C-alpha cells in the first residue's frame, strides 16, 4: 500500500498547527536560507576583493584573501578569530566547477574549510591531513565533465552553494606578516575555464573594496523572517534531502502549498517566522545556550561542520558562530559566565589561569579571544583582541603557569600587561580555540579553566 507523503492537498489546517510547524521549519531552514542569501550578495560582486572594505569575498566560484588578521570593523561574520589570515568564497553549482589553488605552506598550520549549504564539510584540506600543494577541482556532484591534467584531486558538493574558507596561522610579529605574504598571494580559486596548469598569483593588498563598512553593532542580518517562507521552496530545491528527510521536506512543502492558496495562512506563517526568530533563534546567539556543557560554565561542541540531522546545533552554530571547523581541526569553547555563574562584564576584572601542565594541548595553536556582547572585537588602544600561541611575549609565572588578565585597568607591571585583554564597559564573552587538538581535548579530559573575578574595574 502506498502512503501519502505529507498531508493530502486541501487538508484543513488551524492557526495553531501552522504556527507550530512553521516555527520548526524556521529553526530547520535558518542556516540554509542564511547561505542562500550570502550567495545572493556575492553574485553582485564584479571581482575578488573586500566586501565592505573588511572581509575577503568574490563572485561565486572565486575567493578573496586577507593579508593580515580580520579587523574589528567587520560585521559580515560574527565570532571571527584573530590568529589566522582568512580567505572566503562561495560556490555555485549552477556556474560549474572551480579550481582551488593550494600553495606549499611548509610548517605553517593551515586549513581550508569546504562546506556545503548545510555548513557540513565535504572535504578535508590542511595540515592535519598532510594535504599536498597543487590544484584541486571543486565540482558539484552533477558535473560530468573531463578533469584536466594537473588536478591533484576532485572534491564534490551536493547543494546549490557552499563555502570555501582558508585559514593560515600567523604569528603576531612583523617578521611573520612579511613571511606570509608570498604564500597568501598563491592561494586562490577561479572558474575551471581559467585553469591552465600554472600557479596564478594575486596581490591581495591591492584588490578593490565593494560597499561601505557596516556601522551597526550586530552581525549583518542574513535571514529576514518576513521573507523566509517566500524563499524556503527555492532553498529546499537547492539542498536535496538527506536519507530519511524526504517526509520532512514534504511536510514543510505542505505549509507552502497552503500559504500559496490562503492569504490568511501566509500571514500566520510570517508571524510564526517572526516569533521563532525572536523566541528560538535569537536565544541561540548566546554562547551559554548552545552546545555541550563543559567545566566552569564553558560550553563546547563536537560535531561542527558535521551536523547531519542535528538541526538544533546547525542553527545554533550558524547564529552564534557560523563556519566552525570539524572537531579534529578545531575544538571551540565558549564562555559568557564567570566562575560564580555571573555574566562577564567590563565593570569587573578577571583572571584565566592555565596550570603549567594544562596549557591547551594542541598540535596547531590555541588562543583566548575576547568579544563584546555582539560577538565582535572590542576596539582598544592596544589593538589587542586575543592572546595565545601567536604572542611571543606572554609572561609565565615562576611555577610555569600562565595567568591571563581579562578586563579591568591595564596592569602597571610590564610583564603582566603583556597578558592582558582589554574589555568593553558592558557584557562580554570569552572564546577559546584549540586548533588541531590533542586527544585529551576531544574527549574532554582537558577543559578550560574558569574566569575568576578578582575585583572591580
CSV table of C-alpha atoms in Angstrom, one decimal:
chain,number,residue,atom,x,y,z
A,1,UNK,CA,0.0,0.0,0.0
A,2,UNK,CA,1.3,3.5,-0.9
A,3,UNK,CA,1.0,6.1,1.8
A,4,UNK,CA,0.8,9.8,1.2
A,5,UNK,CA,3.9,11.9,1.6
A,6,UNK,CA,2.8,14.7,3.9
A,7,UNK,CA,-0.8,15.9,4.4
A,8,UNK,CA,-3.2,15.5,1.5
A,9,UNK,CA,-3.7,18.5,-0.7
A,10,UNK,CA,-6.5,20.6,0.7
A,11,UNK,CA,-6.3,19.3,4.2
A,12,UNK,CA,-7.7,21.9,6.7
A,13,UNK,CA,-5.2,23.4,9.0
A,14,UNK,CA,-5.6,25.5,12.1
A,15,UNK,CA,-3.6,28.6,13.0
A,16,UNK,CA,-2.1,26.7,15.9
A,17,UNK,CA,-0.9,23.9,13.6
A,18,UNK,CA,0.6,26.4,11.1
A,19,UNK,CA,2.3,28.3,13.9
A,20,UNK,CA,3.8,25.1,15.5
A,21,UNK,CA,5.1,23.6,12.2
A,22,UNK,CA,6.1,27.0,10.9
A,23,UNK,CA,8.4,27.5,13.9
A,24,UNK,CA,10.0,24.1,13.4
A,25,UNK,CA,10.5,24.9,9.7
A,26,UNK,CA,12.1,28.2,10.6
A,27,UNK,CA,14.6,26.6,13.0
A,28,UNK,CA,15.4,23.9,10.5
A,29,UNK,CA,15.8,26.1,7.5
A,30,UNK,CA,17.5,29.2,9.0
A,31,UNK,CA,21.1,28.2,8.2
A,32,UNK,CA,20.2,27.1,4.6
A,33,UNK,CA,18.5,30.4,3.9
A,34,UNK,CA,21.4,32.2,5.5
A,35,UNK,CA,23.8,30.6,3.0
A,36,UNK,CA,21.3,31.3,0.1
A,37,UNK,CA,21.3,35.0,0.9
A,38,UNK,CA,25.1,35.2,1.2
A,39,UNK,CA,25.2,33.8,-2.3
A,40,UNK,CA,22.8,36.5,-3.5
A,41,UNK,CA,25.2,39.1,-2.2
A,42,UNK,CA,28.3,37.5,-3.7
A,43,UNK,CA,26.6,37.3,-7.1
A,44,UNK,CA,26.7,41.1,-7.2
A,45,UNK,CA,30.5,41.4,-6.9
A,46,UNK,CA,32.4,42.0,-10.1
A,47,UNK,CA,35.7,40.5,-9.0
A,48,UNK,CA,37.5,39.2,-5.9
A,49,UNK,CA,38.2,41.9,-3.3
A,50,UNK,CA,37.0,43.1,0.1
A,51,UNK,CA,33.3,43.2,1.0
A,52,UNK,CA,32.5,46.4,2.9
A,53,UNK,CA,36.3,47.1,2.9
A,54,UNK,CA,36.8,44.5,5.7
A,55,UNK,CA,36.1,40.9,4.6
A,56,UNK,CA,37.5,38.8,1.7
A,57,UNK,CA,35.0,37.9,-0.9
A,58,UNK,CA,34.4,37.4,-4.6
A,59,UNK,CA,31.9,36.4,-7.2
A,60,UNK,CA,30.6,32.8,-6.9
A,61,UNK,CA,33.3,30.3,-7.8
A,62,UNK,CA,36.1,32.6,-6.7
A,63,UNK,CA,37.5,33.7,-3.3
A,64,UNK,CA,39.2,36.7,-1.8
A,65,UNK,CA,42.1,36.7,0.8
A,66,UNK,CA,43.2,39.0,3.5
A,67,UNK,CA,46.9,39.8,4.1
A,68,UNK,CA,46.6,40.2,7.9
A,69,UNK,CA,44.1,39.5,10.7
A,70,UNK,CA,40.5,40.4,10.3
A,71,UNK,CA,39.7,43.9,11.6
A,72,UNK,CA,37.2,44.8,14.3
A,73,UNK,CA,35.2,46.9,12.0
A,74,UNK,CA,33.8,44.0,10.0
A,75,UNK,CA,30.2,42.9,10.6
A,76,UNK,CA,29.7,40.2,7.9
A,77,UNK,CA,30.6,37.2,10.2
A,78,UNK,CA,30.3,37.1,14.0
A,79,UNK,CA,32.9,35.4,16.2
A,80,UNK,CA,36.0,35.7,13.8
A,81,UNK,CA,39.4,34.6,15.1
A,82,UNK,CA,42.5,36.9,15.5
A,83,UNK,CA,45.0,34.2,14.8
A,84,UNK,CA,44.8,33.4,11.1
A,85,UNK,CA,44.8,35.1,7.7
A,86,UNK,CA,41.4,34.4,6.4
A,87,UNK,CA,40.0,33.8,2.9
A,88,UNK,CA,36.4,33.4,1.8
A,89,UNK,CA,34.5,32.4,-1.2
A,90,UNK,CA,31.2,30.9,-2.2
A,91,UNK,CA,30.5,28.1,-4.7
A,92,UNK,CA,27.6,27.9,-7.1
A,93,UNK,CA,26.7,24.6,-8.7
A,94,UNK,CA,24.8,26.4,-11.5
A,95,UNK,CA,28.1,28.0,-12.6
A,96,UNK,CA,30.1,24.8,-12.6
A,97,UNK,CA,33.4,23.7,-11.1
A,98,UNK,CA,36.2,25.9,-9.8
A,99,UNK,CA,39.9,25.3,-9.3
A,100,UNK,CA,41.3,25.8,-5.8
A,101,UNK,CA,45.0,26.6,-5.9
A,102,UNK,CA,46.8,25.5,-2.7
A,103,UNK,CA,50.4,26.6,-2.3
A,104,UNK,CA,53.2,24.9,-0.3
A,105,UNK,CA,52.7,26.2,3.2
A,106,UNK,CA,55.6,24.4,4.7
A,107,UNK,CA,55.4,24.0,8.5
A,108,UNK,CA,52.8,26.8,8.9
A,109,UNK,CA,49.5,25.5,10.3
A,110,UNK,CA,46.6,25.8,7.8
A,111,UNK,CA,43.2,24.5,6.9
A,112,UNK,CA,40.9,25.2,4.0
A,113,UNK,CA,37.3,24.6,5.1
A,114,UNK,CA,34.9,23.4,2.4
A,115,UNK,CA,31.3,23.2,3.5
A,116,UNK,CA,28.0,22.7,1.6
A,117,UNK,CA,24.8,24.8,2.0
A,118,UNK,CA,24.1,22.8,5.2
A,119,UNK,CA,27.5,24.0,6.5
A,120,UNK,CA,28.7,20.4,6.6
A,121,UNK,CA,32.2,19.6,5.4
A,122,UNK,CA,32.6,17.8,2.1
A,123,UNK,CA,36.4,17.7,2.0
A,124,UNK,CA,39.4,17.9,4.4
A,125,UNK,CA,42.3,20.0,3.4
A,126,UNK,CA,45.1,21.2,5.7
A,127,UNK,CA,48.0,20.5,8.0
A,128,UNK,CA,46.1,17.8,10.0
A,129,UNK,CA,45.6,15.8,6.8
A,130,UNK,CA,49.0,16.1,5.2
A,131,UNK,CA,47.4,17.8,2.2
A,132,UNK,CA,49.9,18.4,-0.6
A,133,UNK,CA,50.1,21.6,-2.6
A,134,UNK,CA,48.6,21.8,-6.1
A,135,UNK,CA,45.3,22.4,-7.9
A,136,UNK,CA,42.1,20.9,-6.6
A,137,UNK,CA,38.9,20.8,-8.6
A,138,UNK,CA,35.8,21.7,-6.6
A,139,UNK,CA,32.7,20.4,-8.5
A,140,UNK,CA,29.0,19.9,-8.0
A,141,UNK,CA,28.0,16.2,-7.9
A,142,UNK,CA,26.1,16.7,-11.1
A,143,UNK,CA,29.1,17.8,-13.1
A,144,UNK,CA,30.4,15.1,-15.5
A,145,UNK,CA,33.0,17.0,-17.5
A,146,UNK,CA,36.5,16.0,-18.2
A,147,UNK,CA,39.1,16.5,-15.4
A,148,UNK,CA,42.1,18.3,-16.9
A,149,UNK,CA,45.7,17.2,-16.5
A,150,UNK,CA,47.4,18.5,-13.4
A,151,UNK,CA,44.5,18.3,-11.0
A,152,UNK,CA,45.6,16.7,-7.7
A,153,UNK,CA,42.1,15.7,-6.6
A,154,UNK,CA,38.4,16.3,-7.3
A,155,UNK,CA,36.1,17.1,-4.4
A,156,UNK,CA,32.3,17.4,-4.8
A,157,UNK,CA,29.5,19.1,-3.1
A,158,UNK,CA,25.8,18.2,-3.3
A,159,UNK,CA,23.9,21.5,-2.7
A,160,UNK,CA,23.5,24.7,-4.8
A,161,UNK,CA,26.1,26.6,-2.8
A,162,UNK,CA,28.9,26.1,-0.4
A,163,UNK,CA,31.7,28.0,1.2
A,164,UNK,CA,35.5,27.8,0.9
A,165,UNK,CA,37.2,29.4,4.0
A,166,UNK,CA,41.1,29.3,4.1
A,167,UNK,CA,42.7,29.9,7.5
A,168,UNK,CA,46.5,30.3,7.7
A,169,UNK,CA,48.1,30.7,11.1
A,170,UNK,CA,50.3,33.8,11.5
A,171,UNK,CA,52.4,34.9,14.5
A,172,UNK,CA,51.6,38.4,15.7
A,173,UNK,CA,55.0,39.7,14.5
A,174,UNK,CA,56.2,41.9,11.7
A,175,UNK,CA,58.5,39.1,10.5
A,176,UNK,CA,55.7,36.6,10.1
A,177,UNK,CA,53.4,39.2,8.5
A,178,UNK,CA,56.1,39.6,5.9
A,179,UNK,CA,56.7,35.9,5.5
A,180,UNK,CA,53.1,35.0,4.9
A,181,UNK,CA,52.5,37.5,2.0
A,182,UNK,CA,54.3,35.5,-0.7
A,183,UNK,CA,52.3,32.4,0.4
A,184,UNK,CA,49.0,34.1,0.5
A,185,UNK,CA,49.3,35.6,-3.0
A,186,UNK,CA,49.5,32.0,-4.4
A,187,UNK,CA,46.2,31.0,-2.7
A,188,UNK,CA,43.1,31.5,-4.8
A,189,UNK,CA,40.1,30.0,-6.5
A,190,UNK,CA,38.7,30.6,-10.0
A,191,UNK,CA,36.4,29.0,-12.6
A,192,UNK,CA,37.6,25.9,-14.3
A,193,UNK,CA,37.6,27.7,-17.7
A,194,UNK,CA,40.5,29.8,-16.4
A,195,UNK,CA,42.7,26.9,-15.4
A,196,UNK,CA,45.9,26.5,-17.5
A,197,UNK,CA,48.0,24.5,-15.1
A,198,UNK,CA,50.1,27.4,-13.9
A,199,UNK,CA,50.4,28.9,-10.5
A,200,UNK,CA,48.4,32.2,-10.5
A,201,UNK,CA,49.4,35.0,-8.2
A,202,UNK,CA,47.3,37.8,-6.7
A,203,UNK,CA,48.4,40.8,-4.8
A,204,UNK,CA,45.7,40.7,-2.2
A,205,UNK,CA,46.8,44.0,-0.7
A,206,UNK,CA,45.7,45.8,-3.9
A,207,UNK,CA,42.3,44.3,-4.6
A,208,UNK,CA,39.2,46.6,-4.8
A,209,UNK,CA,36.7,47.2,-2.0
A,210,UNK,CA,33.0,46.8,-2.5
A,211,UNK,CA,30.4,48.6,-0.4
A,212,UNK,CA,30.7,50.6,2.8
A,213,UNK,CA,31.6,49.3,6.2
A,214,UNK,CA,28.7,48.4,8.4
A,215,UNK,CA,28.3,50.7,11.4
A,216,UNK,CA,25.8,48.6,13.2
A,217,UNK,CA,26.7,46.7,16.4
A,218,UNK,CA,25.5,43.2,15.4
A,219,UNK,CA,26.1,40.8,12.5
A,220,UNK,CA,24.6,41.5,9.1
A,221,UNK,CA,21.0,40.1,9.3
A,222,UNK,CA,21.3,37.3,6.7
A,223,UNK,CA,17.8,35.9,7.3
A,224,UNK,CA,14.7,38.0,7.1
A,225,UNK,CA,11.7,36.4,8.9
A,226,UNK,CA,9.3,38.2,6.7
A,227,UNK,CA,10.9,36.7,3.5
A,228,UNK,CA,11.7,33.3,5.0
A,229,UNK,CA,8.7,31.3,3.7
A,230,UNK,CA,8.9,33.1,0.4
A,231,UNK,CA,12.4,31.7,0.0
A,232,UNK,CA,12.0,28.3,1.6
A,233,UNK,CA,10.8,26.4,-1.5
A,234,UNK,CA,13.7,27.6,-3.6
A,235,UNK,CA,16.1,26.7,-0.8
A,236,UNK,CA,14.7,23.2,-0.5
A,237,UNK,CA,15.3,22.8,-4.2
A,238,UNK,CA,18.9,23.9,-3.7
A,239,UNK,CA,19.5,21.4,-0.8
A,240,UNK,CA,18.5,17.8,-1.5
A,241,UNK,CA,17.1,15.9,1.4
A,242,UNK,CA,19.4,13.7,3.4
A,243,UNK,CA,18.4,10.0,3.6
A,244,UNK,CA,15.2,9.9,5.7
A,245,UNK,CA,14.4,13.6,5.3
A,246,UNK,CA,12.0,13.1,2.4
A,247,UNK,CA,8.9,13.1,4.6
A,248,UNK,CA,10.2,16.2,6.4
A,249,UNK,CA,10.5,18.0,3.1
A,250,UNK,CA,7.0,17.0,2.1
A,251,UNK,CA,5.7,18.2,5.4
A,252,UNK,CA,7.3,21.6,5.1
A,253,UNK,CA,6.3,22.0,1.5
A,254,UNK,CA,2.6,21.4,2.6
A,255,UNK,CA,2.9,24.6,4.5
A,256,UNK,CA,4.0,26.5,1.4
A,257,UNK,CA,1.1,24.9,-0.6
A,258,UNK,CA,-1.4,26.1,2.0
A,259,UNK,CA,0.1,29.6,2.2
A,260,UNK,CA,0.0,29.9,-1.6
A,261,UNK,CA,-3.8,29.3,-1.7
A,262,UNK,CA,-4.8,31.1,1.6
A,263,UNK,CA,-3.5,34.6,2.3
A,264,UNK,CA,-4.5,34.2,6.0
A,265,UNK,CA,-2.3,31.1,6.3
A,266,UNK,CA,0.6,33.0,4.7
A,267,UNK,CA,0.1,35.8,7.2
A,268,UNK,CA,0.1,33.2,10.1
A,269,UNK,CA,3.4,31.7,8.8
A,270,UNK,CA,5.0,35.1,8.5
A,271,UNK,CA,4.1,35.8,12.2
A,272,UNK,CA,5.4,32.3,13.1
A,273,UNK,CA,8.7,33.1,11.5
A,274,UNK,CA,9.0,36.4,13.4
A,275,UNK,CA,8.2,34.8,16.7
A,276,UNK,CA,10.6,31.9,16.0
A,277,UNK,CA,13.3,34.4,15.2
A,278,UNK,CA,12.7,36.2,18.5
A,279,UNK,CA,11.9,33.3,20.7
A,280,UNK,CA,14.0,30.4,19.3
A,281,UNK,CA,16.9,31.6,17.1
A,282,UNK,CA,17.8,34.8,19.0
A,283,UNK,CA,18.5,32.8,22.2
A,284,UNK,CA,20.9,30.6,20.3
A,285,UNK,CA,23.2,33.5,19.8
A,286,UNK,CA,24.2,33.4,23.5
A,287,UNK,CA,27.1,31.0,24.0
A,288,UNK,CA,25.7,29.7,27.3
A,289,UNK,CA,22.6,28.5,25.5
A,290,UNK,CA,24.3,26.3,22.9
A,291,UNK,CA,26.5,23.2,22.6
A,292,UNK,CA,27.6,20.8,25.2
A,293,UNK,CA,28.3,21.8,28.9
A,294,UNK,CA,31.9,21.8,29.8
A,295,UNK,CA,33.6,22.7,33.1
A,296,UNK,CA,33.4,26.1,34.8
A,297,UNK,CA,30.3,27.3,32.7
A,298,UNK,CA,32.1,26.9,29.4
A,299,UNK,CA,30.2,25.2,26.6
A,300,UNK,CA,31.7,23.4,23.6
A,301,UNK,CA,30.6,21.2,20.6
A,302,UNK,CA,31.9,18.1,18.9
A,303,UNK,CA,30.1,18.0,15.6
A,304,UNK,CA,31.0,21.2,13.9
A,305,UNK,CA,30.7,21.1,10.1
A,306,UNK,CA,29.3,17.5,10.6
A,307,UNK,CA,25.8,18.3,11.8
A,308,UNK,CA,23.9,15.8,9.6
A,309,UNK,CA,20.3,15.9,11.1
A,310,UNK,CA,21.3,17.7,14.3
A,311,UNK,CA,19.2,20.7,13.3
A,312,UNK,CA,19.5,22.5,16.6
A,313,UNK,CA,23.3,22.5,16.6
A,314,UNK,CA,23.5,23.6,13.0
A,315,UNK,CA,21.2,26.6,13.6
A,316,UNK,CA,22.9,27.4,16.9
A,317,UNK,CA,26.3,27.5,15.4
A,318,UNK,CA,25.0,29.3,12.3
A,319,UNK,CA,23.6,32.0,14.6
A,320,UNK,CA,26.4,32.3,17.1
A,321,UNK,CA,29.5,31.2,15.1
A,322,UNK,CA,28.9,30.1,11.5
A,323,UNK,CA,31.6,28.3,9.6
A,324,UNK,CA,33.0,26.4,12.5
A,325,UNK,CA,35.6,23.7,11.6
A,326,UNK,CA,35.3,20.0,12.2
A,327,UNK,CA,36.4,18.9,15.7
A,328,UNK,CA,39.6,17.2,14.5
A,329,UNK,CA,40.6,20.6,13.1
A,330,UNK,CA,39.4,22.9,15.9
A,331,UNK,CA,37.9,22.5,19.4
A,332,UNK,CA,35.9,25.5,20.5
A,333,UNK,CA,35.0,26.6,24.0
A,334,UNK,CA,32.5,29.5,24.7
A,335,UNK,CA,32.1,31.4,27.9
A,336,UNK,CA,29.5,34.0,29.0
A,337,UNK,CA,29.8,33.5,32.8
A,338,UNK,CA,32.4,33.8,35.4
A,339,UNK,CA,33.3,31.1,37.9
A,340,UNK,CA,30.3,32.0,40.1
A,341,UNK,CA,27.9,31.9,37.2
A,342,UNK,CA,27.6,35.7,36.9
A,343,UNK,CA,27.6,37.3,33.5
A,344,UNK,CA,31.1,38.5,32.4
A,345,UNK,CA,31.1,42.3,32.5
A,346,UNK,CA,33.6,45.0,32.0
A,347,UNK,CA,32.8,46.6,35.3
A,348,UNK,CA,35.0,43.8,36.8
A,349,UNK,CA,38.4,42.3,36.2
A,350,UNK,CA,39.0,38.5,35.8
A,351,UNK,CA,41.9,36.1,35.5
A,352,UNK,CA,42.1,32.9,33.5
A,353,UNK,CA,44.9,30.7,34.8
A,354,UNK,CA,46.4,27.8,32.9
A,355,UNK,CA,48.5,25.5,35.2
A,356,UNK,CA,51.9,24.6,33.9
A,357,UNK,CA,50.7,21.1,32.9
A,358,UNK,CA,47.4,22.4,31.5
A,359,UNK,CA,48.3,24.8,28.7
A,360,UNK,CA,45.8,23.8,25.9
A,361,UNK,CA,47.3,20.6,24.3
A,362,UNK,CA,47.4,21.2,20.6
A,363,UNK,CA,49.4,20.3,17.5
A,364,UNK,CA,48.4,23.5,15.9
A,365,UNK,CA,47.8,26.6,18.0
A,366,UNK,CA,45.4,27.9,20.7
A,367,UNK,CA,44.0,31.3,21.6
A,368,UNK,CA,41.7,33.1,24.0
A,369,UNK,CA,39.6,35.7,22.3
A,370,UNK,CA,37.5,38.5,23.9
A,371,UNK,CA,34.3,39.6,22.2
A,372,UNK,CA,31.8,42.2,23.0
A,373,UNK,CA,28.1,41.2,23.6
A,374,UNK,CA,27.6,41.1,19.8
A,375,UNK,CA,30.5,38.6,19.3
A,376,UNK,CA,32.8,41.2,17.7
A,377,UNK,CA,36.1,42.6,18.7
A,378,UNK,CA,36.2,45.4,21.3
A,379,UNK,CA,38.3,48.2,19.7
A,380,UNK,CA,41.1,49.3,22.1
A,381,UNK,CA,44.2,51.3,22.0
A,382,UNK,CA,46.4,48.2,22.0
A,383,UNK,CA,44.6,46.8,19.0
A,384,UNK,CA,44.6,43.5,21.0
A,385,UNK,CA,41.7,41.1,20.8
A,386,UNK,CA,43.2,37.7,21.7
A,387,UNK,CA,46.2,36.0,23.3
A,388,UNK,CA,47.8,32.7,22.7
A,389,UNK,CA,50.3,30.9,20.6
A,390,UNK,CA,50.7,33.8,18.2
A,391,UNK,CA,52.0,36.0,21.1
A,392,UNK,CA,55.8,35.7,21.7
A,393,UNK,CA,56.0,37.9,24.8
A,394,UNK,CA,53.5,36.2,27.2
A,395,UNK,CA,54.6,36.2,30.8
A,396,UNK,CA,54.8,32.9,32.6
A,397,UNK,CA,54.8,32.6,36.4
A,398,UNK,CA,57.7,31.0,38.2
A,399,UNK,CA,55.7,27.8,38.7
A,400,UNK,CA,55.2,27.6,34.9
A,401,UNK,CA,51.5,28.7,35.0
A,402,UNK,CA,50.1,31.2,32.5
A,403,UNK,CA,47.8,33.8,34.0
A,404,UNK,CA,45.8,35.8,31.5
A,405,UNK,CA,44.2,39.0,32.8
A,406,UNK,CA,40.8,40.0,31.4
A,407,UNK,CA,39.2,43.4,31.7
A,408,UNK,CA,39.8,46.0,34.4
A,409,UNK,CA,42.6,48.5,34.2
A,410,UNK,CA,45.8,47.8,32.3
A,411,UNK,CA,48.3,46.2,34.7
A,412,UNK,CA,51.1,48.5,35.6
A,413,UNK,CA,53.7,45.7,35.6
A,414,UNK,CA,55.0,45.4,32.1
A,415,UNK,CA,55.3,41.6,32.2
A,416,UNK,CA,51.7,41.2,33.3
A,417,UNK,CA,50.5,43.8,30.9
A,418,UNK,CA,51.6,41.5,28.1
A,419,UNK,CA,49.0,39.0,29.3
A,420,UNK,CA,46.1,41.5,29.4
A,421,UNK,CA,42.9,41.5,27.3
A,422,UNK,CA,41.0,44.8,27.3
A,423,UNK,CA,37.3,44.5,27.8
A,424,UNK,CA,34.4,46.8,26.9
A,425,UNK,CA,32.3,48.6,29.7
A,426,UNK,CA,29.4,46.2,29.3
A,427,UNK,CA,28.9,42.5,28.9
A,428,UNK,CA,31.5,40.5,27.0
A,429,UNK,CA,32.3,36.9,26.1
A,430,UNK,CA,35.4,34.7,26.1
A,431,UNK,CA,36.2,32.2,23.4
A,432,UNK,CA,38.9,29.6,23.5
A,433,UNK,CA,40.1,27.9,20.2
A,434,UNK,CA,42.3,24.8,20.1
A,435,UNK,CA,43.4,24.1,16.5
A,436,UNK,CA,44.5,20.6,15.7
A,437,UNK,CA,43.6,19.5,19.3
A,438,UNK,CA,45.2,16.6,21.0
A,439,UNK,CA,43.0,13.6,22.1
A,440,UNK,CA,42.6,14.8,25.7
A,441,UNK,CA,40.7,17.9,24.4
A,442,UNK,CA,38.5,15.9,22.1
A,443,UNK,CA,37.4,13.5,24.8
A,444,UNK,CA,37.2,16.3,27.4
A,445,UNK,CA,39.9,15.1,29.7
A,446,UNK,CA,41.2,18.6,29.3
A,447,UNK,CA,38.8,21.5,29.9
A,448,UNK,CA,39.4,25.3,30.1
A,449,UNK,CA,39.9,26.9,33.5
A,450,UNK,CA,37.4,29.3,35.0
A,451,UNK,CA,37.2,33.1,34.6
A,452,UNK,CA,37.7,34.2,38.2
A,453,UNK,CA,36.6,37.7,39.2
A,454,UNK,CA,39.4,39.4,41.0
A,455,UNK,CA,37.9,42.9,41.7
A,456,UNK,CA,36.1,45.9,40.3
A,457,UNK,CA,37.5,47.8,37.3
